[in-house]
């Protein structure tokens, strides 16, 4: 199956059509399968998909390795939780707030991080991610410490109050994915989007050509953090309880694996990666002990054999692959 | 892409969601992988035996038999919520024995409450879980409101300690236990010199213990579990910290002596829910059968057995496959003969009359010292 | 001795002890980075495997040959874990990194993260997720210097780490292979033009680094008496911080960085707060990377166009 070619063709369709094509089936899903567990799982996968799309902006589009992405997810979750518990903000007000606060932290963390070299960036973001998690755990007064925060309110839509039933959440998440995809498509075709890709391909050359590298990288960080913040708010509103250990390094790596597997730089690739790596552990519940092993192997094997992921384009393959695939322009 | 999609969606549809009329599922939620897997397995096996014993006696009502389903919450509250959702989605499940860790029980309790499903915890001791007003939550063990004050009183009165240092592992359970200990100990006129936190999984406590040594406490109380306790004991010995050590049910495990070294662990005190099952006459049969089947009995296996037994009895009395009916039965249950003694619940779902035992480590085993009954005024 | 001074010295000793272990691990990071410009995420797990191998070896030794003098068992432990980890290091290099030689660093970095997960999980499957205890191999001997307690294991750690570091320095400065390693890290192309087998050098680097990590792991296991499959991750991050601290790519830098980080962390935990202990390490790392990525002894390598 030549996915590369197929995805090239699909990419040429106008993006609103793509969104309808890919997300449509999921909107119809609850009509056919009423099993709450399945719907709940799909909603969880949807949240992963949002996160993967956000991470993709930084890792896939811009080529910056962020190993602390779970922190932004957590910041969004805690923001909504605190606003709701202390000042009784409703979900619809808390949602954008969570995104904005996360984005702010994205800028804060991004500003120093983007000045360092590629592989150091990975470690810096890892450090920030861990510091954030430890802070969640230790700042008892604010975050409830290891107990976390509970009693977070569910959203209310006019007269309808969300409950344990996952279906309304599923629709909420699908709508958010659609909107995010729409926004990301527009962004990738805009000046900013091209600037990001230019930086990924060769930062030095790009800045020589007049691309304000630092600014643009910061925008990427901010956008990806914003998306994670939104996802965090939805997560908090669905779980009604959040604890620090939900936002650890393992999650950051899992999200990275999703982006890598699905295809770096490809918006639907991120969604696909989330689908596969979100559903697989549930299907393999009997093999739960091998979960991490499988994720690790996936990452190694993908990097060796198909670094552009399932849906990645040939361009990415050339950027990420080894010299013998690059052709005659490789060195050594 | 659509090919992958349909592959995944199809696998959803073919997974079994057939409601069997002649089967009721008893669910079990506990950490089955990860750092607490060993303890979690102990609980799981105890509960499993209860279901098997019940099936041997015959159908639970009508022609209906029981099936046991265990799900892994990985000692992670997010997973606990996912597990709770999974159980609620399955119409055959009438009740869940779980969870084990307080953090998981607490997270999942809101879900079980909304799903009107009975939740019986075998060993979650954090008091707040039953304070949330969820009529679906029950537990067959004492809470830290009994355990910690018992420890504090023992330390202050029996051991005569006036100066203590407190440590906790910053989990829902450990921090809760340490805070309750501190409250009671200070109320009894004792002095708490320091209260520090450690992280589960940490190894090096030398700087912390050195600090503690410098304030010269008579006793150190640790709210946490046995891996860290073992490390603390060893390192305390290394730097010459000469205080007595005490912990809660989290350190009550046969591995403690093994990890710390028998002579180092000698003399450590622990509180435990109830008395040693080996000592309870009604539990002997259970212990023998368990050990024949699974080997060494876990510290909480008997609790798993009792929690499951209570739930099964409620199902039997409900007489039909209806969660609200099972819940109603749980709420009026009186004097159920558990293997660890009669089981009664108060309006919050807490177990009435569950005592706490004080133990001391001697020759590599925890030896029972005294029983502390819960005071009726809390 | 005045109690303040006593406390200070004890904390210093604590810090130096763990610092030596960090240094041994950091050496592996720094050498691999010097030659490949790769952060070997899996290195922390190799360290952990070293500890587990020592644990197994200790179990074997004490049950099969009772009554051996402790230093014989010690040597057996070291040899066992060194052999195992060296092999592991070579295998990791061949499977996860060699195929990606020449790929951008992002790719190799992701692969190394994957490898670290594989190792962690493999160890968990083999040894179980429960805390594993290390059989007592050393006599419980302690020295009391005016209120400051020094234990036998601490002395052994100092002795072993220092001698290994000295040996490594000699190796790198005096032997042919050592020279080849330095040449390859300066300029791989020129080195291979001069007849140096870059593949061989890289393999040797991995093997050496893994062997040192193995010793570090064995000492770690003996020091704490118990092991957990999570131990590799945290120690790995800290050792990497140490390597950066001292100047990534610089061998003496890694040694100094390791010791300093251990001391810094020990004082932080001892005098400020133990809850935020790990934050000190991460915080230091970030500050370093931002303001002085070349570390103490490193050179500022400008990016060539």
Short mmCIF file of C-alpha atoms in Angstrom, two decimals, chain C residues 33 35 80-81 89 107 109 184 210 216 230 233 269 278 298-299:
data_model
loop_
_atom_site.label_atom_id
_atom_site.label_comp_id
_atom_site.label_asym_id
_atom_site.label_seq_id
_atom_site.Cartn_x
_atom_site.Cartn_y
_atom_site.Cartn_z
CA UNK C 33 28.65 12.67 22.91
CA UNK C 35 32.37 10.98 19.33
CA UNK C 80 30.07 -9.98 35.89
CA UNK C 81 28.39 -6.64 35.48
CA UNK C 89 26.50 -1.32 25.10
CA UNK C 107 16.12 10.87 14.64
CA UNK C 109 17.65 11.00 19.82
CA UNK C 184 37.55 10.72 16.03
CA UNK C 210 29.03 0.92 29.53
CA UNK C 216 28.71 2.60 38.90
CA UNK C 230 13.10 3.21 37.67
CA UNK C 233 16.09 7.14 34.52
CA UNK C 269 18.68 18.35 50.14
CA UNK C 278 15.40 16.76 41.97
CA UNK C 298 34.31 22.52 27.71
CA UNK C 299 35.10 24.61 24.70
#
